[in-house]
Short mmCIF file of C-alpha atoms in Angstrom, two decimals:
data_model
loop_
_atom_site.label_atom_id
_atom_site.label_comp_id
_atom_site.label_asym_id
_atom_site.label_seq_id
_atom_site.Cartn_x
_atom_site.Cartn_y
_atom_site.Cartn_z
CA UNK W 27 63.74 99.76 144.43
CA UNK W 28 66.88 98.57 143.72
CA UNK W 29 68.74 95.65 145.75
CA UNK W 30 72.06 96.96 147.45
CA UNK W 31 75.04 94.78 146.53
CA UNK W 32 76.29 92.38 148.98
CA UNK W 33 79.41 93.34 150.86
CA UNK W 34 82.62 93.42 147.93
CA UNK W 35 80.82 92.99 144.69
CA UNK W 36 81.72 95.47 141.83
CA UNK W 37 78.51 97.21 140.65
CA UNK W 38 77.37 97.06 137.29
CA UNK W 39 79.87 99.15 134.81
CA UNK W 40 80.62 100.03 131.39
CA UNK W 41 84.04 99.18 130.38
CA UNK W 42 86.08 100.46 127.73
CA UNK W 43 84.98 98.62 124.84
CA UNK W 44 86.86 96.36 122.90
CA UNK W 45 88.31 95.74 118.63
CA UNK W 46 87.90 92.01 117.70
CA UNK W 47 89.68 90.82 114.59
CA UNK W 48 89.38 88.63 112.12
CA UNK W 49 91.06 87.67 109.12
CA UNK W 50 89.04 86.57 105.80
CA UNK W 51 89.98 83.17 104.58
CA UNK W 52 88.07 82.90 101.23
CA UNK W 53 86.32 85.55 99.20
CA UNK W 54 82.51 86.28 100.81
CA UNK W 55 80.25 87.92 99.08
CA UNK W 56 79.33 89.82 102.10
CA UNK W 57 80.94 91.33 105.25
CA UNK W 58 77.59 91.09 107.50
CA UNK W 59 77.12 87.81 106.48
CA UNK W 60 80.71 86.22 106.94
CA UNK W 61 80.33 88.79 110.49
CA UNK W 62 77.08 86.76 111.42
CA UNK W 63 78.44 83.22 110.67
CA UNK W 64 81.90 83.81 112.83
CA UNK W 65 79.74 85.29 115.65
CA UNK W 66 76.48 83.79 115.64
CA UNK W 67 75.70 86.39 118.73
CA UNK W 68 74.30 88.71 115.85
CA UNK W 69 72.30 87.84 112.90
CA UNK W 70 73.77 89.76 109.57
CA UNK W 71 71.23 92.60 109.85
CA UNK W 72 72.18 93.24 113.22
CA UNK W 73 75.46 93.48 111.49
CA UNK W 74 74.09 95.59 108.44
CA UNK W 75 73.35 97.80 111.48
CA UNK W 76 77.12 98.10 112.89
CA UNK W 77 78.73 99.09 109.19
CA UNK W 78 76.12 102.04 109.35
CA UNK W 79 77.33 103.33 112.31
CA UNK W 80 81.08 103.11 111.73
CA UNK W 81 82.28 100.30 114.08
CA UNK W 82 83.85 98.26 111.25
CA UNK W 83 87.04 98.59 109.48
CA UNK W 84 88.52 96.56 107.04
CA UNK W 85 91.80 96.26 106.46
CA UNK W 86 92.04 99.17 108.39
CA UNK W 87 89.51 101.19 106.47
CA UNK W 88 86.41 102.46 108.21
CA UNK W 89 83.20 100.81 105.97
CA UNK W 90 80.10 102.59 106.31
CA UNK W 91 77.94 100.04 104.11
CA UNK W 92 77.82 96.51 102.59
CA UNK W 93 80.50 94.77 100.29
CA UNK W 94 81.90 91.46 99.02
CA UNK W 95 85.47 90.37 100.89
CA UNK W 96 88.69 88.74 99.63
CA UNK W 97 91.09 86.40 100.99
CA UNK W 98 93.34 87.50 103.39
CA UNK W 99 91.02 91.34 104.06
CA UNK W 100 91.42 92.08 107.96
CA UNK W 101 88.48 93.45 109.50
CA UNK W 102 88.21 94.66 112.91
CA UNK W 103 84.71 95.47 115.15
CA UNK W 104 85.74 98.24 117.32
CA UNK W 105 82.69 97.38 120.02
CA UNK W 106 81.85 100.07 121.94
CA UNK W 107 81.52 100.02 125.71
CA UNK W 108 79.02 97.57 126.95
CA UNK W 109 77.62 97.34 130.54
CA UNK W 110 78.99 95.03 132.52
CA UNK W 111 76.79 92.83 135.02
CA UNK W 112 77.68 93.11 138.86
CA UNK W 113 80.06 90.88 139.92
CA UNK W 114 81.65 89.58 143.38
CA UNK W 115 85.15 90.65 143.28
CA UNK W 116 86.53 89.24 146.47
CA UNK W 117 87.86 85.75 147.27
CA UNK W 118 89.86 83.86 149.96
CA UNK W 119 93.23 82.98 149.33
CA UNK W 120 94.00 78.91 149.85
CA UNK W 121 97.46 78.57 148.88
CA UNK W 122 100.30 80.69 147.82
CA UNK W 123 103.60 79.93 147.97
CA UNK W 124 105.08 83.16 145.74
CA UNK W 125 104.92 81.40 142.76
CA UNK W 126 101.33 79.24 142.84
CA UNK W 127 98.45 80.62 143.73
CA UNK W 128 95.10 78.69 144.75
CA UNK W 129 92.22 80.66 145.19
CA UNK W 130 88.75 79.60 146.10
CA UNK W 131 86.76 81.61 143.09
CA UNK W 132 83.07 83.16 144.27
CA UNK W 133 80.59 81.78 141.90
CA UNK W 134 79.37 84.51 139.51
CA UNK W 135 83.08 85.86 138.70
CA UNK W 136 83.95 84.64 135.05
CA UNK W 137 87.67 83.39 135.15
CA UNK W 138 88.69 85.35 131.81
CA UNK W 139 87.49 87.40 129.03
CA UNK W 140 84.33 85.98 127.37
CA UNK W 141 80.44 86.23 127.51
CA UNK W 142 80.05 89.86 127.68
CA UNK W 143 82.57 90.01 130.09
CA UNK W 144 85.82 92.34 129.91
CA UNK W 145 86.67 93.95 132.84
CA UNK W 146 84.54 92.06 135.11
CA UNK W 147 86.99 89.09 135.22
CA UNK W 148 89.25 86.90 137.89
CA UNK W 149 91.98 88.15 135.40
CA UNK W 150 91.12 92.05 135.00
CA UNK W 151 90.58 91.99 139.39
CA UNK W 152 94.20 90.02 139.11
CA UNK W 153 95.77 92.47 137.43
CA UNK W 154 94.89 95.55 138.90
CA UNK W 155 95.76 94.44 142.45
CA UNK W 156 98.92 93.18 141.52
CA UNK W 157 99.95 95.96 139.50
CA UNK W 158 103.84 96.31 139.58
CA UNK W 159 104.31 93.14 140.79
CA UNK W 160 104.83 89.71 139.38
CA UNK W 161 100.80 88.31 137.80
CA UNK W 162 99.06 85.16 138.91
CA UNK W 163 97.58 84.11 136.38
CA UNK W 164 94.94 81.33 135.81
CA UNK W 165 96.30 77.59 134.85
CA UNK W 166 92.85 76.19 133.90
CA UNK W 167 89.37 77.59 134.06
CA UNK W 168 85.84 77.36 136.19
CA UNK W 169 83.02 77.96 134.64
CA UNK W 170 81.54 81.47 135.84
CA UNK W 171 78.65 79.67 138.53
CA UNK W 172 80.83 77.53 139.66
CA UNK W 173 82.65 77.90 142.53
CA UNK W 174 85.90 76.57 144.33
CA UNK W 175 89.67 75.87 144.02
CA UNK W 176 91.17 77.52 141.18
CA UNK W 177 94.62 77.38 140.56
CA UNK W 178 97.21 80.39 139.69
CA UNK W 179 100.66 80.63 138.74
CA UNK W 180 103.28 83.36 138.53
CA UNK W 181 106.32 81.91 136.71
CA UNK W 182 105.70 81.23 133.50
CA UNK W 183 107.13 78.06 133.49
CA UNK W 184 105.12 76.44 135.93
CA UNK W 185 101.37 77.58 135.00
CA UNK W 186 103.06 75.52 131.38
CA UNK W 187 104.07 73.03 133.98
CA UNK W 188 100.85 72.61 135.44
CA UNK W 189 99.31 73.11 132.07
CA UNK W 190 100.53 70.12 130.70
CA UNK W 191 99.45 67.94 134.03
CA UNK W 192 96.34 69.37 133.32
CA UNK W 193 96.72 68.09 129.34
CA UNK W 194 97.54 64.59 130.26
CA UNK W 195 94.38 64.33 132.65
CA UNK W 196 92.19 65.22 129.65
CA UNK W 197 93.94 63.43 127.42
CA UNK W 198 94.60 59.82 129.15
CA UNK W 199 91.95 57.40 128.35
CA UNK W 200 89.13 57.23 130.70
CA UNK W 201 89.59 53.83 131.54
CA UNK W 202 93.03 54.32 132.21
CA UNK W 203 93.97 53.19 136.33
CA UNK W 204 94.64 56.00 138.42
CA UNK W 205 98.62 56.21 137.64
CA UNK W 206 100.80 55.73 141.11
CA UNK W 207 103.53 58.07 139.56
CA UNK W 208 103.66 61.88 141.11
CA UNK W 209 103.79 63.53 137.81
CA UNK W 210 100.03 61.55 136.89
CA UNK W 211 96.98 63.05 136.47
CA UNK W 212 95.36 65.62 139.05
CA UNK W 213 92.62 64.32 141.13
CA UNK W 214 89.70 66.69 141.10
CA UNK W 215 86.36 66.21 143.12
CA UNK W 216 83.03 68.52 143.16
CA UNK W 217 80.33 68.66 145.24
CA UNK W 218 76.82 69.55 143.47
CA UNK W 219 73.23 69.44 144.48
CA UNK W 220 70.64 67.55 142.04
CA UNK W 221 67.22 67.66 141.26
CA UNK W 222 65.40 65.03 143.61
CA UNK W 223 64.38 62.69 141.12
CA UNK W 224 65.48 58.83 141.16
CA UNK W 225 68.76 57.94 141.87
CA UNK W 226 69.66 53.82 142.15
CA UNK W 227 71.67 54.80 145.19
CA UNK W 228 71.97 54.77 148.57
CA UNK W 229 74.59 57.18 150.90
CA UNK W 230 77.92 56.23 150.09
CA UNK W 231 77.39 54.14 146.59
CA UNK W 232 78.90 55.48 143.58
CA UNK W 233 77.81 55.30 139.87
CA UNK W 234 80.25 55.78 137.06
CA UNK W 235 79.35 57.51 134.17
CA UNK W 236 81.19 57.38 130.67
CA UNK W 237 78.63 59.02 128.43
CA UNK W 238 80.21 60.60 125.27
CA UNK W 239 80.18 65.08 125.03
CA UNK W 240 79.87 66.12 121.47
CA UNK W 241 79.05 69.02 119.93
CA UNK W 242 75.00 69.34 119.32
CA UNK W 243 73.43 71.69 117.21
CA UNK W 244 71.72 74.46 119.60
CA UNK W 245 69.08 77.08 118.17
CA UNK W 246 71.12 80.66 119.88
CA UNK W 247 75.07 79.35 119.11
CA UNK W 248 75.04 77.14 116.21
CA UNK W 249 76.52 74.12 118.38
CA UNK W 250 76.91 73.30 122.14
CA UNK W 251 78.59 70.79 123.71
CA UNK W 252 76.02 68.18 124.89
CA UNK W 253 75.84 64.79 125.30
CA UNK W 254 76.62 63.09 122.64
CA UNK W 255 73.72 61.76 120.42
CA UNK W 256 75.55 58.51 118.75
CA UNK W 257 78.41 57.36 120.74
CA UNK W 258 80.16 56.63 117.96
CA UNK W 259 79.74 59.87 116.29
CA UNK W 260 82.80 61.44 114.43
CA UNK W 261 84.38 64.34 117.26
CA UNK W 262 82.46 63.02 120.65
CA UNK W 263 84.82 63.02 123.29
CA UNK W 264 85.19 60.50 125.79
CA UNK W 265 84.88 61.26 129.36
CA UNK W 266 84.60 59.84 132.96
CA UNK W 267 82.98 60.91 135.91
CA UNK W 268 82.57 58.83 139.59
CA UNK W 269 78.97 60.41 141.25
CA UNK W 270 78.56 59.45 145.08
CA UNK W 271 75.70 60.34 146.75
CA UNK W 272 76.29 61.85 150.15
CA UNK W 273 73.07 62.60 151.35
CA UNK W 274 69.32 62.60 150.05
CA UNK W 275 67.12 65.96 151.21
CA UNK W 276 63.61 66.93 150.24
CA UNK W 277 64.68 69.83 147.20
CA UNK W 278 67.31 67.60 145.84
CA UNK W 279 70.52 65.19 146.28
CA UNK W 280 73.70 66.18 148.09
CA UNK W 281 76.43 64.62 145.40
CA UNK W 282 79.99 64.49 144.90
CA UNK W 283 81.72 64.28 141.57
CA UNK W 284 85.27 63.10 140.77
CA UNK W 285 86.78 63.18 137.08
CA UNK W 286 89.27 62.34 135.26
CA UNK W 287 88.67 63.95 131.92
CA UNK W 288 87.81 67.85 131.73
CA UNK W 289 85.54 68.03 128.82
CA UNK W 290 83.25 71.27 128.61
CA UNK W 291 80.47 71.14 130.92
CA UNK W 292 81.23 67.77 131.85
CA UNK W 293 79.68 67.66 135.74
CA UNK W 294 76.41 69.28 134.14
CA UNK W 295 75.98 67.15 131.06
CA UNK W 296 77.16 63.86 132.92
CA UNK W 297 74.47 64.61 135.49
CA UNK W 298 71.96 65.23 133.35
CA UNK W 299 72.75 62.11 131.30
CA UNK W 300 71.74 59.76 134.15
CA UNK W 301 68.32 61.57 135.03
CA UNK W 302 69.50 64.42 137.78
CA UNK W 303 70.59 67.29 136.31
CA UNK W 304 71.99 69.89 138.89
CA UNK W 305 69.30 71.33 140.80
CA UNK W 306 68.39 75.42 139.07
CA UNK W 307 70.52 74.08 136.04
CA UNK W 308 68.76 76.33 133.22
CA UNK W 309 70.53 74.47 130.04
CA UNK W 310 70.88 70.71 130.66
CA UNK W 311 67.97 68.92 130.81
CA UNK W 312 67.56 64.97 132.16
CA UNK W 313 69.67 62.96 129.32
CA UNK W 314 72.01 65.90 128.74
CA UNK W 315 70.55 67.58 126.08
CA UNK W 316 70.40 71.32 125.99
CA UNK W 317 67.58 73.79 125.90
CA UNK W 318 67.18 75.72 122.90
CA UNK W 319 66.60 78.76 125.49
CA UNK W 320 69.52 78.33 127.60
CA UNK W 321 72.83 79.41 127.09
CA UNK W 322 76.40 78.19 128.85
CA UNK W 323 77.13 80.51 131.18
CA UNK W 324 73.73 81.06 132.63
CA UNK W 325 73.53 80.60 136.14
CA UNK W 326 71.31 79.17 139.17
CA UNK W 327 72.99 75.46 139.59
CA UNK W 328 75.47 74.83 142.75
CA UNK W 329 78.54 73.32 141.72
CA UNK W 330 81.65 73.66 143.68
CA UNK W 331 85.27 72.75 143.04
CA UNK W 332 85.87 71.02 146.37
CA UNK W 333 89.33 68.99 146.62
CA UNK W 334 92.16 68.78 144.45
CA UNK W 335 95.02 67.19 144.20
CA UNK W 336 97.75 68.61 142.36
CA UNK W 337 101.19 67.18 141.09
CA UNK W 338 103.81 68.92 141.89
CA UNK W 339 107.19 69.77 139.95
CA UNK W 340 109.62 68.92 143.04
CA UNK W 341 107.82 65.58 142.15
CA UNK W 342 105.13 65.71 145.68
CA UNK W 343 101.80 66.15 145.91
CA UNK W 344 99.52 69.31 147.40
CA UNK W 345 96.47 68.40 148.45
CA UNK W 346 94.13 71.51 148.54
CA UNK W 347 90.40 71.66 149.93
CA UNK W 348 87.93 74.81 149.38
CA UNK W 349 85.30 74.78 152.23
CA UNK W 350 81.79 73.72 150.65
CA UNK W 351 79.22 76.52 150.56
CA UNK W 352 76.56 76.34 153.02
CA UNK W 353 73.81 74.67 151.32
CA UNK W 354 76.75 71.77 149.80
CA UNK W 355 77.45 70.43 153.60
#
């Protein structure tokens, strides 16, 4: 028997399909396997598989087997439609002024285009309810489980505005001070819930981590963004993260999370790195590696983009707050 959707998901759909591009940069001696190294979603035969049936062209030229590329060919996959997984496709609005647009996103909904997901987007969902009028559109992104204040904007120049805020957060060293100026960085805090193993901390201490994110090699994508095995290595990224622990229970720790750098993943890997990873998180493991089995955007942690506080081009501040889900109080 089939579970009924909870009140304003989108069911499960098949969207239109979609032509991804690429352009050759050297000469390859084959098109599946140049296909299979750019999108390591598909091994070459799998590939092999998709010239057979007609979905690639090349250089606008619809290939029906095999062959050697050269630089500069084109070649295009024209997918066809996929199905789409069910989706909640309703949110509460917690700021909009005509021009930004804060919205607290329902964890589940990816924020754009990516995954396996087309139509079953914050974006698509944007776009057809604002149709004829001026977009929202997304500044920065959530990951798709995660849940909480995400922040629109319709004028062009201030989602660049914003953009750039956003920029100089990532960007300033992590051991920066907190700047006093309005146009600093944006102060971001999450609340998770942890596995229940040991934490050095009672209610109310914090713990600040620092560990590195790099790029790891992972079995399913090639490389994933993990913590970083040599500090030092060339291309690890350093990032900060405050944890305070609000509140012990029997399945796991209530925590909050402020940072001040936005790598990828950067809640789940720093978590992980110090012995709790989030509590159902299926790809980091405690020291913030990842599981060979896992992928990014698979689901069952509870991590929630609580407060923020966001710069403002007038030069103020607005301070924005998405309730916590249930189980995060």
């Amino acid at each position: 028997m089939i579970e009924p959707l909870p009140p304003g998901w989108l069911p499960a759909q098949l969207n239109g399909g979609w032509t991804y591009s690429d352009r050759v940069g050297q000469p390859q001696a084959l098109i599946s396997a140049f296909l299979a190294e750019r999108h390591r979603h598909s091994a070459a035969p799998l590939w092999r598989q998709r010239l057979q049936q007609g979905e690639i062209l090349l250089n606008g030229r619809r290939l029906d087997a095999d062959g050697p590329l050269q630089a500069g060919d084109r070649l295009q996959w024209q997918r066809p439609p996929w199905l789409e997984e069910a989706v909640p496709a309703c949110w509460r609005v917690i700021h909009d002024d005509g021009d930004l647009h804060v919205i607290d996103k329902p964890s589940g909904l990816p924020v754009l285009p990516a995954g396996g997901f087309l139509e079953h987007t914050l974006l698509h969902l944007l776009e057809r309810s604002c149709e004829g009028q001026l977009l929202p559109r997304p500044v920065h992104r959530l990951g798709r489980h995660t849940s909480g204040l995400l922040v629109c904007a319709r004028r062009p120049q201030t989602r660049a505005w914003l953009s750039a805020r956003l920029r100089e957060s990532t960007a300033a060293r992590p051991t920066d001070p907190e700047p006093a100026s309005p146009a600093g960085v944006c102060r971001k805090v999450y609340r998770a819930l942890t596995v229940p193993a040991p934490l050095p901390l009672d209610p109310g201490d914090t713990l600040v981590i620092t560990t590195p994110i790099g790029r790891c090699p992972h079995a399913g994508l090639g490389q994933i963004w993990a913590a970083a095995a040599k500090p030092e290595s060339s291309g690890a990224l350093a990032a900060w993260s405050e944890l305070r622990l609000l509140e012990r229970r029997p399945r796991g720790h209530l925590v909050e999370v402020a940072i001040r750098t936005g790598r990828p993943h950067q809640i789940r890997i720093h978590l992980a790195s110090v012995g709790v990873p989030l509590l159902g998180d299926p790809l980091y493991r405690a020291g913030g590696t990842a599981r060979a089995e896992a992928l990014p955007g698979d689901g069952g942690y509870r991590l929630h983009a609580h407060r923020l506080r966001l710069p403002l081009p007038d030069g103020g501040w607005l301070d924005l707050e998405a309730p916590a889900p249930p189980e995060l109080r």
